[in-house]
PDB file of C-alpha atoms (C1' of nucleotides) in Angstrom:
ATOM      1  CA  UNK E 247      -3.508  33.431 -20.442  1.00 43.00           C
ATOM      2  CA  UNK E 248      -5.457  30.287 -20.248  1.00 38.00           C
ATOM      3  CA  UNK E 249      -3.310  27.186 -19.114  1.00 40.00           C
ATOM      4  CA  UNK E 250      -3.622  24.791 -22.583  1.00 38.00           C
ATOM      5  CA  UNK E 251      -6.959  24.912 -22.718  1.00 34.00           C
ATOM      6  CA  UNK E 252      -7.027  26.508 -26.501  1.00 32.00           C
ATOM      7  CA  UNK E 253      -4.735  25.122 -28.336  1.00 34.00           C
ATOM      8  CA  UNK E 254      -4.048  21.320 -28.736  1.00 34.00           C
ATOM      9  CA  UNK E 255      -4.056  20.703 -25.485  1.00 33.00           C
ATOM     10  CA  UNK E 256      -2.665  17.092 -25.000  1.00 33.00           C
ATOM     11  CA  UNK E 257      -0.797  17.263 -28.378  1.00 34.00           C
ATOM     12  CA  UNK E 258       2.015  19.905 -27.377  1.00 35.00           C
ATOM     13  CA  UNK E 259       2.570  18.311 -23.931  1.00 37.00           C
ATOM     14  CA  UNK E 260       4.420  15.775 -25.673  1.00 35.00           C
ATOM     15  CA  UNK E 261       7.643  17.244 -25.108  1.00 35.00           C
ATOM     16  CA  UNK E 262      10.762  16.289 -27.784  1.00 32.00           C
ATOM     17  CA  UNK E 263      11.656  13.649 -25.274  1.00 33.00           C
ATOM     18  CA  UNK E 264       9.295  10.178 -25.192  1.00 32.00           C
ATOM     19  CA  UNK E 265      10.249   7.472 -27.686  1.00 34.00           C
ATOM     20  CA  UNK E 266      13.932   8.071 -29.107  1.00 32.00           C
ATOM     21  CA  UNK E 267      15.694   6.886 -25.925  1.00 35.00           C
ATOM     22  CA  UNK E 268      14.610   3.271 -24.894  1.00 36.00           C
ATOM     23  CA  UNK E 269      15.714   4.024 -21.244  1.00 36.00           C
ATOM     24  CA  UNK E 270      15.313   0.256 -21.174  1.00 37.00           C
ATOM     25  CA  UNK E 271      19.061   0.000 -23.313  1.00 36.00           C
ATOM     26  CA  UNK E 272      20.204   2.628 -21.135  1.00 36.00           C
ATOM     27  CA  UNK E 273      19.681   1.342 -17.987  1.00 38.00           C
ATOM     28  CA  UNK E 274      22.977   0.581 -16.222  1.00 39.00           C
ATOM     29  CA  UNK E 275      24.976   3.012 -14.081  1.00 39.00           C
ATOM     30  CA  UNK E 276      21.516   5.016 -13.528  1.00 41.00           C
ATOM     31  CA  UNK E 277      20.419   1.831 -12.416  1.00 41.00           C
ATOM     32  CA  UNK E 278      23.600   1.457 -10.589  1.00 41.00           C
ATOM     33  CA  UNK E 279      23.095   4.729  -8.847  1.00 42.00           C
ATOM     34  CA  UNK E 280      19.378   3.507  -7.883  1.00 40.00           C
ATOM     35  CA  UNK E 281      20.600  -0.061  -6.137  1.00 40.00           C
ATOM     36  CA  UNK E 282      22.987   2.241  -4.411  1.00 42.00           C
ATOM     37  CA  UNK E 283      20.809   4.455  -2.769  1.00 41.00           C
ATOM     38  CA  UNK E 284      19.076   0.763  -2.059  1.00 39.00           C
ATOM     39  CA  UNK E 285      21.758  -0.425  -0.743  1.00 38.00           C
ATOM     40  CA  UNK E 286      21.652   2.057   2.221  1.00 41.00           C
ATOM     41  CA  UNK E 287      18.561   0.536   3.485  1.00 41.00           C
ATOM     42  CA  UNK E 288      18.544   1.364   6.973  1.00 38.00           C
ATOM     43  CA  UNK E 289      15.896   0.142   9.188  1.00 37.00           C
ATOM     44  CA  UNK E 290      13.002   2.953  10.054  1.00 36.00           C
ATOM     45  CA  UNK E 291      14.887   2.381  13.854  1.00 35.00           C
ATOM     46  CA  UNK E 292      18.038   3.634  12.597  1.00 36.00           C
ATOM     47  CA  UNK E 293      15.641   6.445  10.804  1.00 38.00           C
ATOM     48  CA  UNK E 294      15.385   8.143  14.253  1.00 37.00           C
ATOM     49  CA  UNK E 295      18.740   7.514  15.399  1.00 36.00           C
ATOM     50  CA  UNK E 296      20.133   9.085  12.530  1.00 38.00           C
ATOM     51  CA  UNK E 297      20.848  12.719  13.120  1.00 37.00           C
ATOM     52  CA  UNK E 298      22.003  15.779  10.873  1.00 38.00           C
ATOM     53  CA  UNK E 299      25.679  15.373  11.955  1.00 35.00           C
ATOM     54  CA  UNK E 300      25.957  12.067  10.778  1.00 37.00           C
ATOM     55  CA  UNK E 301      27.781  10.725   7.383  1.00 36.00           C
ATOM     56  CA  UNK E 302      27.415  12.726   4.654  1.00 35.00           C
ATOM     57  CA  UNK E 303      25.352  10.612   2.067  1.00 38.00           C
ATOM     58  CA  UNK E 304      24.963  10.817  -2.082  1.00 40.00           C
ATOM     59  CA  UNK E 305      24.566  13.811  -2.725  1.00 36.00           C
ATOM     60  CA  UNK E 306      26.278  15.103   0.565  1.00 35.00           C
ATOM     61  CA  UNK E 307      29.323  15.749   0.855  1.00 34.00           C
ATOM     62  CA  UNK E 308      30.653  18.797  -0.488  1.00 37.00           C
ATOM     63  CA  UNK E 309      27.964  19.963  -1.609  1.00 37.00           C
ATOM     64  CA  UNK E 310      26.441  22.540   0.085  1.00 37.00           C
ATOM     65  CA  UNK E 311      23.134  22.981  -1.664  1.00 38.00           C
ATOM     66  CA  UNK E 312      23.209  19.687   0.144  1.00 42.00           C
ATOM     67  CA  UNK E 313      22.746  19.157   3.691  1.00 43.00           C
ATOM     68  CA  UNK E 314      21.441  16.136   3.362  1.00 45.00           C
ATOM     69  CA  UNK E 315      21.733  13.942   6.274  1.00 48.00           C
ATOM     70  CA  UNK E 316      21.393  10.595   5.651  1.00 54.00           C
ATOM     71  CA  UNK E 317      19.466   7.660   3.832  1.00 50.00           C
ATOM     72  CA  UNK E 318      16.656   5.686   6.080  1.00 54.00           C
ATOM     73  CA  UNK E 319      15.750   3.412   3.768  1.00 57.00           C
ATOM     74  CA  UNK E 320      15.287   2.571   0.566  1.00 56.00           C
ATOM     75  CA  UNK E 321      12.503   0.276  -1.622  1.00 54.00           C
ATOM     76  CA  UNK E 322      11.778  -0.771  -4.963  1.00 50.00           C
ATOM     77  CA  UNK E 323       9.223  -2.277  -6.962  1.00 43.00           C
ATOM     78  CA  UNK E 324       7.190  -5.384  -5.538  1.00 39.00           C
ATOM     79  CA  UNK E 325       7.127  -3.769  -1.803  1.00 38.00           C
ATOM     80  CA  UNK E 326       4.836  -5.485   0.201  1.00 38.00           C
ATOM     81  CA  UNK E 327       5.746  -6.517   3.402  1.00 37.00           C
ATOM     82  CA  UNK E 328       5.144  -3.172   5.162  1.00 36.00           C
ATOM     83  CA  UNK E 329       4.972  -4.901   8.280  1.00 37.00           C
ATOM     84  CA  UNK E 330       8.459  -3.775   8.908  1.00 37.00           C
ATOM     85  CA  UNK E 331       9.139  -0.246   8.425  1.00 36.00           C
ATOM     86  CA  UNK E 332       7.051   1.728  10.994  1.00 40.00           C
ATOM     87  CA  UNK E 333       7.164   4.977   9.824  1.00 39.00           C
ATOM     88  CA  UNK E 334       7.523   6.030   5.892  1.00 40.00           C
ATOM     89  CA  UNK E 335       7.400   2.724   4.943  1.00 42.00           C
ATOM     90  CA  UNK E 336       4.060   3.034   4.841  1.00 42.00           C
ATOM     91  CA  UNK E 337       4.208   5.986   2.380  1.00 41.00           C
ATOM     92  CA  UNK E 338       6.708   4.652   0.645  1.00 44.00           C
ATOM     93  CA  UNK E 339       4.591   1.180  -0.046  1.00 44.00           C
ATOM     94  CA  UNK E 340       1.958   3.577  -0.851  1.00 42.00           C
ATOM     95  CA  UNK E 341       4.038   5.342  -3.458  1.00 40.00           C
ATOM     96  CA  UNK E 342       5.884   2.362  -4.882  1.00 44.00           C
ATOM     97  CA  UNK E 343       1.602   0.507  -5.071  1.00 40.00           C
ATOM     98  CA  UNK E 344       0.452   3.526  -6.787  1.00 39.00           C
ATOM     99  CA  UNK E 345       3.156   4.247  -9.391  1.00 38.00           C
ATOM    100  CA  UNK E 346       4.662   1.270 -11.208  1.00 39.00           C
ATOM    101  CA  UNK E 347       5.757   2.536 -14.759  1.00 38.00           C
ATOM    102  CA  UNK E 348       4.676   4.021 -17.976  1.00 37.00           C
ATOM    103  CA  UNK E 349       6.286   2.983 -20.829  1.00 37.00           C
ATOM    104  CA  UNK E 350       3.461   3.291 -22.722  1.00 36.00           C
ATOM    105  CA  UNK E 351       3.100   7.092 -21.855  1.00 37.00           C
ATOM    106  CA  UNK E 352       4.786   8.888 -25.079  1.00 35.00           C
ATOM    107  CA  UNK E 353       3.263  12.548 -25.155  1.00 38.00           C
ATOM    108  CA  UNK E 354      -0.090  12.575 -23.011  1.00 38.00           C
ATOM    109  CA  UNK E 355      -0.283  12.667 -19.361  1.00 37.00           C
ATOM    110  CA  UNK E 356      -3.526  10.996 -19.337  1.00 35.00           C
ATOM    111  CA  UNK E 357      -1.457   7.963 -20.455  1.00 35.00           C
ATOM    112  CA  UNK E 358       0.705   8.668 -17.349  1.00 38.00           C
ATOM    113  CA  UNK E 359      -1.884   8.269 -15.347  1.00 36.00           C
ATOM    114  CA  UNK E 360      -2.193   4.710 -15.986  1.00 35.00           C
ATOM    115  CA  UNK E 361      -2.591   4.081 -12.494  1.00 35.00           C
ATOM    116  CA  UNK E 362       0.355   2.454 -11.754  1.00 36.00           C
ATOM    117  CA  UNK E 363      -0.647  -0.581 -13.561  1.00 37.00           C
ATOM    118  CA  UNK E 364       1.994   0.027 -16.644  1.00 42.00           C
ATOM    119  CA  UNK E 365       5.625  -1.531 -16.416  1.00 47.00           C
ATOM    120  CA  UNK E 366       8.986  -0.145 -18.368  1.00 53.00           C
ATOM    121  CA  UNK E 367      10.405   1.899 -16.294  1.00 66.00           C
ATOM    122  CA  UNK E 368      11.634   1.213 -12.817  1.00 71.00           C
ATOM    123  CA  UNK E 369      11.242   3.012  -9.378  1.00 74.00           C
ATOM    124  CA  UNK E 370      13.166   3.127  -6.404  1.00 78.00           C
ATOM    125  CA  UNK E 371      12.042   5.109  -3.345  1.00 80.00           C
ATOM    126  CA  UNK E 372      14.039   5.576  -0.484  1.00 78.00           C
ATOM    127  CA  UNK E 373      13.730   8.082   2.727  1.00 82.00           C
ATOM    128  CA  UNK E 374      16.241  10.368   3.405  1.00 81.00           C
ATOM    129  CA  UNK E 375      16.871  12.430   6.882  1.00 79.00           C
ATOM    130  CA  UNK E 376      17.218  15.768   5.117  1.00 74.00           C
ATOM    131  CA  UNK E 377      16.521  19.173   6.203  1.00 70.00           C
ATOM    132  CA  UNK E 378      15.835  20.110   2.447  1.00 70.00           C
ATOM    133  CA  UNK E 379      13.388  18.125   0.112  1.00 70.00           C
ATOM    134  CA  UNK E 380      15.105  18.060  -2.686  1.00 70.00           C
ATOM    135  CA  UNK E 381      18.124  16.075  -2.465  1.00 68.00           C
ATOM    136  CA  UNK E 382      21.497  16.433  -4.597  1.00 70.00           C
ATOM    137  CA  UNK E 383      22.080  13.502  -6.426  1.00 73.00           C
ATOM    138  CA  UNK E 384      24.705  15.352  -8.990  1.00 75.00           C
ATOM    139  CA  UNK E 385      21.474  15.955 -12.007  1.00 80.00           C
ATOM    140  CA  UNK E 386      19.858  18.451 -12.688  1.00 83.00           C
ATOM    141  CA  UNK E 387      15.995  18.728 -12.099  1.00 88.00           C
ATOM    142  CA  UNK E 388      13.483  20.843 -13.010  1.00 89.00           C
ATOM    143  CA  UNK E 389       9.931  20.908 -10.729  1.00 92.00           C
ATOM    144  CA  UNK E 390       7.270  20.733 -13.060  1.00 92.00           C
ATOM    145  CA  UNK E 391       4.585  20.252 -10.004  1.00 91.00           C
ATOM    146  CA  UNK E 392       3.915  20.263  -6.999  1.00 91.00           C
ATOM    147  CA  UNK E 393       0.634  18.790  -5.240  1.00 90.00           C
ATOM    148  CA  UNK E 394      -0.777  18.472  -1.872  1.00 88.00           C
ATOM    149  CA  UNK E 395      -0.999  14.552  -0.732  1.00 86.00           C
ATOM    150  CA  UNK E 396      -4.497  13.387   1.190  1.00 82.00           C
ATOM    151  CA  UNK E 397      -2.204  11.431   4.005  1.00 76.00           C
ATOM    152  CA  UNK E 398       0.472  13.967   4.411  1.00 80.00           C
ATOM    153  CA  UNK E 399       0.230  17.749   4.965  1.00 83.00           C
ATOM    154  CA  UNK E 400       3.229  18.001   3.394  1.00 86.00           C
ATOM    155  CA  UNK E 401       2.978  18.596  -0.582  1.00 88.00           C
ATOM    156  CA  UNK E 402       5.200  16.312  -2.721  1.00 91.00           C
ATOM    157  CA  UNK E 403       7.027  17.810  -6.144  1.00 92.00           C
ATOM    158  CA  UNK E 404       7.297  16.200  -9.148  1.00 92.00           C
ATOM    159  CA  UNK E 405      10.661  17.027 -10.491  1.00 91.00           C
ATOM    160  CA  UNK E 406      11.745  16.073 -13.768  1.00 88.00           C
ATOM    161  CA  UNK E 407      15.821  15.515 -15.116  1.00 87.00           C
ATOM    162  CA  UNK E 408      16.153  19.006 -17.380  1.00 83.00           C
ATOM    163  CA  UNK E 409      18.043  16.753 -19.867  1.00 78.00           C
ATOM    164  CA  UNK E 410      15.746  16.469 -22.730  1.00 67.00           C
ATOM    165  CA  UNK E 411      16.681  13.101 -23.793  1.00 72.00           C
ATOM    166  CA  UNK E 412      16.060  11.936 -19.903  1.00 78.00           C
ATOM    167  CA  UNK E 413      12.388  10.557 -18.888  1.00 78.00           C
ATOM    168  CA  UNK E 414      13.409  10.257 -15.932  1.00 83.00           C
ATOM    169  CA  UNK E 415      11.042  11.609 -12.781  1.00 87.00           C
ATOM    170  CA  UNK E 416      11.260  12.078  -9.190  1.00 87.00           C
ATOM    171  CA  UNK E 417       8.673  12.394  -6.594  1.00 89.00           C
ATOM    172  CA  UNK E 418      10.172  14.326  -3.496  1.00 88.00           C
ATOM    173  CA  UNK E 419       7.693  14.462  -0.282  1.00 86.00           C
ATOM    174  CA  UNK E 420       8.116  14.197   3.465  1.00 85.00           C
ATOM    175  CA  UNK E 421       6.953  11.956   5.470  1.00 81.00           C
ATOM    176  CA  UNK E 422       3.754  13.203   7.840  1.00 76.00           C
ATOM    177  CA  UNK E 423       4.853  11.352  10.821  1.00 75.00           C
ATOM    178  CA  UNK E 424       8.744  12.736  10.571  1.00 78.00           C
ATOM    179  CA  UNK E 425       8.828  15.943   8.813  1.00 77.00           C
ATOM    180  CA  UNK E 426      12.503  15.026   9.058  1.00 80.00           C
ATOM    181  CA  UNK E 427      12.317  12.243   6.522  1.00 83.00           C
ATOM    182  CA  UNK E 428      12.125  12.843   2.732  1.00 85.00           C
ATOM    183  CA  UNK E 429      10.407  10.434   0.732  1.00 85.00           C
ATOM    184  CA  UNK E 430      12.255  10.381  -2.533  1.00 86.00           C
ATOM    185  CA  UNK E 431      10.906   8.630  -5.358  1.00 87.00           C
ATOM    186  CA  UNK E 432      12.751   8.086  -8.894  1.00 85.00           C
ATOM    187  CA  UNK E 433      10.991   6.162 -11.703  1.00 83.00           C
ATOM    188  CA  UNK E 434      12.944   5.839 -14.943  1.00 79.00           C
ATOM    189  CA  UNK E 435      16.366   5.579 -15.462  1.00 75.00           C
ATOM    190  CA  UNK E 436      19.021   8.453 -16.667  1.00 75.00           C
ATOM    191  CA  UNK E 437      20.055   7.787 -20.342  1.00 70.00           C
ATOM    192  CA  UNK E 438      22.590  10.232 -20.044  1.00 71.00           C
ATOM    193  CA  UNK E 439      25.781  10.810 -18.274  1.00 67.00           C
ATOM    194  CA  UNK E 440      25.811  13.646 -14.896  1.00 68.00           C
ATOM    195  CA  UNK E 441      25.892  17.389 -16.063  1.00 61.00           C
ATOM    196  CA  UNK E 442      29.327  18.470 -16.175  1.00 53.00           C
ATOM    197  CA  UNK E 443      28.876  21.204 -13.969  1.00 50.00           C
ATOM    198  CA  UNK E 444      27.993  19.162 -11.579  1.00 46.00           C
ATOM    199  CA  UNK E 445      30.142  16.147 -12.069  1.00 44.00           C
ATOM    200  CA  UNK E 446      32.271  18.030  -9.210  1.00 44.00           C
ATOM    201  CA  UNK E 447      30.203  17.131  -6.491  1.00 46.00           C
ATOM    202  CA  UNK E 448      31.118  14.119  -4.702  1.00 44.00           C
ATOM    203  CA  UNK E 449      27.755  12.272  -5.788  1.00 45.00           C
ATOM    204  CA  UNK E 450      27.842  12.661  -9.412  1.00 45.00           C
ATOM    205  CA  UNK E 451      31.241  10.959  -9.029  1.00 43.00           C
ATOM    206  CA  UNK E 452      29.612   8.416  -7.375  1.00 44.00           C
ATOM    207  CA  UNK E 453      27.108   8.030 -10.072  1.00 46.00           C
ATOM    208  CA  UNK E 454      29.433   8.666 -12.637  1.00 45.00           C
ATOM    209  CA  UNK E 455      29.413   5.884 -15.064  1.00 44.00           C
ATOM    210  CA  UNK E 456      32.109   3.970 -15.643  1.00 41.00           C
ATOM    211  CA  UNK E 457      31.289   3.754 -19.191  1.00 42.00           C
ATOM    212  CA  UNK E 458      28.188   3.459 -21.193  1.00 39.00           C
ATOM    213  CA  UNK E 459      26.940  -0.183 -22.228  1.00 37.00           C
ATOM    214  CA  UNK E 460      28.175  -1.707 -19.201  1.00 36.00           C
ATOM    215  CA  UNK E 461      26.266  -4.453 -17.415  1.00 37.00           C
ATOM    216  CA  UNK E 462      22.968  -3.861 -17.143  1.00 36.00           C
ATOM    217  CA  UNK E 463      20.346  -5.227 -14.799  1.00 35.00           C
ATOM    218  CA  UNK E 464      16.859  -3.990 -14.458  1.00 34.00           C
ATOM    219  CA  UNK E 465      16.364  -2.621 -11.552  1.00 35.00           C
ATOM    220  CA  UNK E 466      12.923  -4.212 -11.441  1.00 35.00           C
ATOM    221  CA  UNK E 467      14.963  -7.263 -10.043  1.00 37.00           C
ATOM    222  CA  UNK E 468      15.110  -5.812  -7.185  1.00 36.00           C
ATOM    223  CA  UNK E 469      13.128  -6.484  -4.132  1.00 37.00           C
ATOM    224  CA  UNK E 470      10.665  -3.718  -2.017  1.00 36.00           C
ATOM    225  CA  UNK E 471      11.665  -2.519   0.714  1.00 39.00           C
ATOM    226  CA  UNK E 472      14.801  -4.579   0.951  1.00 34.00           C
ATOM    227  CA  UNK E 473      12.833  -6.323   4.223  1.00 34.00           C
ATOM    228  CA  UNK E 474      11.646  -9.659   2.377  1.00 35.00           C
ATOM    229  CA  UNK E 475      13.421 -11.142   5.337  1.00 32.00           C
ATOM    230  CA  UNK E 476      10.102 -10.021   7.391  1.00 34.00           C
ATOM    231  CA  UNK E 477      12.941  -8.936   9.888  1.00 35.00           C
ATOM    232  CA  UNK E 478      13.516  -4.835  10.952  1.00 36.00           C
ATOM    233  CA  UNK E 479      16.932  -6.267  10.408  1.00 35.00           C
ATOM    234  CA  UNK E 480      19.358  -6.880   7.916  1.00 35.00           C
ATOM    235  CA  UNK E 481      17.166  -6.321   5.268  1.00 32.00           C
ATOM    236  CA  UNK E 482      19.676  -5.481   3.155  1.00 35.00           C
ATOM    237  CA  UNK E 483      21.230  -9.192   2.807  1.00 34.00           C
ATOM    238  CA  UNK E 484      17.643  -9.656   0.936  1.00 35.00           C
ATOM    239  CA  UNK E 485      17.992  -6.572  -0.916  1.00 34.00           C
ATOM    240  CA  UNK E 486      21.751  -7.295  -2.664  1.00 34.00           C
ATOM    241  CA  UNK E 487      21.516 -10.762  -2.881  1.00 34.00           C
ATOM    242  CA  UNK E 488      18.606  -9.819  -5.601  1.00 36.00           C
ATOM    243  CA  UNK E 489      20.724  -7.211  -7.660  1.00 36.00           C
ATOM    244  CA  UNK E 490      22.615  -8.871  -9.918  1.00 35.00           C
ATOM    245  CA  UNK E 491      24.806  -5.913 -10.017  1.00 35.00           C
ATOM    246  CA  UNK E 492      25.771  -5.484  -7.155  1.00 36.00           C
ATOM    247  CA  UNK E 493      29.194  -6.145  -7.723  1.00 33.00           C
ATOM    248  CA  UNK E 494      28.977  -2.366  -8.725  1.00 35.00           C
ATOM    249  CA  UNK E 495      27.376  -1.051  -5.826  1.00 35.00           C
ATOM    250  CA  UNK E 496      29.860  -2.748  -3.720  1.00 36.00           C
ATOM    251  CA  UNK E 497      32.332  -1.829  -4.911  1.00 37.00           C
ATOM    252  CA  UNK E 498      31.799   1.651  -4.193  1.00 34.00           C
ATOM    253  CA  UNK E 499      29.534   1.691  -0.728  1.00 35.00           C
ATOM    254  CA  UNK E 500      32.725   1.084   1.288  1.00 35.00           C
ATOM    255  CA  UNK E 501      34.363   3.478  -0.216  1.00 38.00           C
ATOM    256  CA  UNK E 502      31.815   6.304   0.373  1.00 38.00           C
ATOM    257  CA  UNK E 503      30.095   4.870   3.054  1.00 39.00           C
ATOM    258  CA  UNK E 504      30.897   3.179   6.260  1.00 38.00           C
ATOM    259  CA  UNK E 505      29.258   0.758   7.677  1.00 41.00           C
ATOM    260  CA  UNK E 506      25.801   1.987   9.492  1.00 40.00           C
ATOM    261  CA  UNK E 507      24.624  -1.789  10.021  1.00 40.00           C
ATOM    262  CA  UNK E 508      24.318  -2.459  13.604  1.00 52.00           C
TER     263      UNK E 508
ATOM    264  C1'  DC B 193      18.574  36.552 -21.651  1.00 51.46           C
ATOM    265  C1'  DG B 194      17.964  32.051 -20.069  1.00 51.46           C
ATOM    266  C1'  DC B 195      16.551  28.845 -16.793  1.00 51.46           C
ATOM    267  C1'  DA B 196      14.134  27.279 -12.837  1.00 51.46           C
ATOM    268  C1'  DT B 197      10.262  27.749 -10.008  1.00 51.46           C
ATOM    269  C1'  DT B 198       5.451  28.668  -9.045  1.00 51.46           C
ATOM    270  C1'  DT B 199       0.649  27.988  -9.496  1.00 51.46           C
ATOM    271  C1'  DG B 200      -3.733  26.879 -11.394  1.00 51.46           C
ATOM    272  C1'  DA B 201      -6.234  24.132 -14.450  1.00 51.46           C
ATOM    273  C1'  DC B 202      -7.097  19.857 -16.805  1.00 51.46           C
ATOM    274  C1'  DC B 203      -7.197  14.939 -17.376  1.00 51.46           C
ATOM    275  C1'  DT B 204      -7.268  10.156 -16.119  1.00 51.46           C
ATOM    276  C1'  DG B 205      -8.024   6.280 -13.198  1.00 51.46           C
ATOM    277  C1'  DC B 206     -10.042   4.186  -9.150  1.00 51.46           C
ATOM    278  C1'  DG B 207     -13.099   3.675  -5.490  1.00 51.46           C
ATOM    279  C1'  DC B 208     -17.564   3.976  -3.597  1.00 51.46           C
TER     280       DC B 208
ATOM    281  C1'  DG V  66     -22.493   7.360 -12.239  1.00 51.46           C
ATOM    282  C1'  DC V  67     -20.173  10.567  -9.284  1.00 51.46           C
ATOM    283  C1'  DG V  68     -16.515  12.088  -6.582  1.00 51.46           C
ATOM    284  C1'  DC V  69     -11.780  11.993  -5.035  1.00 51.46           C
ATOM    285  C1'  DA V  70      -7.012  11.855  -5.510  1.00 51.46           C
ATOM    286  C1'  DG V  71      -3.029  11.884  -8.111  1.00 51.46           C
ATOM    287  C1'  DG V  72      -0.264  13.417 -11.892  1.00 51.46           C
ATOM    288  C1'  DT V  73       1.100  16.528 -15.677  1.00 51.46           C
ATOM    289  C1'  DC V  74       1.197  20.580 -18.447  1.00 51.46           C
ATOM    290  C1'  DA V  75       1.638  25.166 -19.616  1.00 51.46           C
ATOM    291  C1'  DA V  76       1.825  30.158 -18.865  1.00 51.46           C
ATOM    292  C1'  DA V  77       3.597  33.551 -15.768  1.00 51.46           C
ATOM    293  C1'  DT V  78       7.041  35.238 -12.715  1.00 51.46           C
ATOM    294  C1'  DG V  79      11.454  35.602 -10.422  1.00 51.46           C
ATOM    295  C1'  DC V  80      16.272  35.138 -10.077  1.00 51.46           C
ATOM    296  C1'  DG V  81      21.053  34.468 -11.636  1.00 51.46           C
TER     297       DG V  81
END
DNA sequence: CGCATTTGACCTGCGC
DNA sequence: GCGCAGGTCAAATGCG
């Protein structure tokens, strides 16, 4: 009846899943998957010029629980020059200020709420012109809350990847100035291949990994919002030249996407 | 029957 | 020191 108030609360929340994995090891096509999203950076501009009938992004495709439109931009740890991205970017700066990482967090949530002051595990936020908020990315995630936000009537969800052995989180809300834009934020990093049953949509192929131990970089390398330049524009020159591994990411944006740069 | 979602309560950290 | 906001958990419920 009562929520965990009786029994230990703050001992059974620890779940089977902290320590065990060091997501840290594992961090390589997830992170791959991230800097791809990343790499879609699209300026808030191209935000609003994006429309529903436009390319099908990750998680698009074929899918049909998907009708995702398309990416607006994406961002990453260390975003600070907001003075770019009109719209979202200043929830996504917010998000990406507030929540850094919690390695230390094992098995109670207090921990979690380190206030964003904790590093281990990396974020990457990005918006997304979607009708739905939860976007597709070819995992499977289970909402384990789902709160109302003091700058946004809109209330984000905290979904978590159903794969025990996962830590990893997202944060799905929409932004208050275009209900059209979903903020989507993941912190941690998949130490697991894409469910089977799903590795038929088009994005889990995309974020299928080629193989486990491959190069790693932490994603932490890579740069906010992708708009160091200080520019609206061509952010994403900034953004890849940071990744290390982009090689990866390269490789298989022209082949899913075309080219949206102006 | 199992899994995912929903919802309320609880806890922690930060700001004032 | 108090209040606010954010984040997480856990039980209950619904659906496949």
């Amino acid at each position: 009846m009562s929520r965990r108030g009786g029994e230990s609360a703050g001992k059974l929340r620890s779940s089977g899943t902290a320590k065990g994995v060091s997501s840290s090891e594992l961090l390589d096509w997830s992170t791959r998957r991230e800097l791809f999203s990343g790499a879609f950076y699209l300026s808030p501009e191209a935000v609003s010029a994006v429309k529903e009938d436009q390319t099908p992004l990750v998680g698009g495709g074929e899918t049909p629980a998907t009708p995702n439109s398309s990416i607006s931009s994406a961002s990453t740890e260390g975003a600070e020059n907001d003075e770019n991205i009109h719209k979202g970017k200043k929830e996504v700066k917010d998000i990406l200020g507030d929540e850094e990482d919690d390695s230390s967090m094992k098995d109670s949530k207090a921990k979690k709420k380190g206030a964003g002051k904790k590093e281990g595990q990396p974020r990457f936020a990005f918006m997304t012109k979607s009708k739905v908020d939860h976007l597709e990315d070819g995992y499977r995630w289970r909402k384990y809350g789902q709160k109302a936000v003091k700058n946004s009537p809109y209330p984000r969800s905290y979904y978590r990847c159903t794969t025990q052995k996962c830590q990893v989180k997202k944060r799905v809300e929409r932004s208050f100035e275009d209900p059209s834009v979903v903020i989507t934020t993941y912190e941690g990093q998949h130490n697991h291949y894409v469910p089977a049953n799903l590795r038929g949509n088009v994005a889990a192929g995309m974020f299928a990994p080629p193989r486990p131990g491959g190069p790693s970089f932490a994603s932490q390398k890579l740069y906010g919002y992708g708009v160091e330049g200080g520019t609206d524009n061509v952010p994403r020159q900034q953004f890849v030249d940071e990744v290390p591994g982009y090689g990866l990411l390269q490789d298989i944006i022209p082949h899913v996407f075309p080219k949206q740069e102006p």
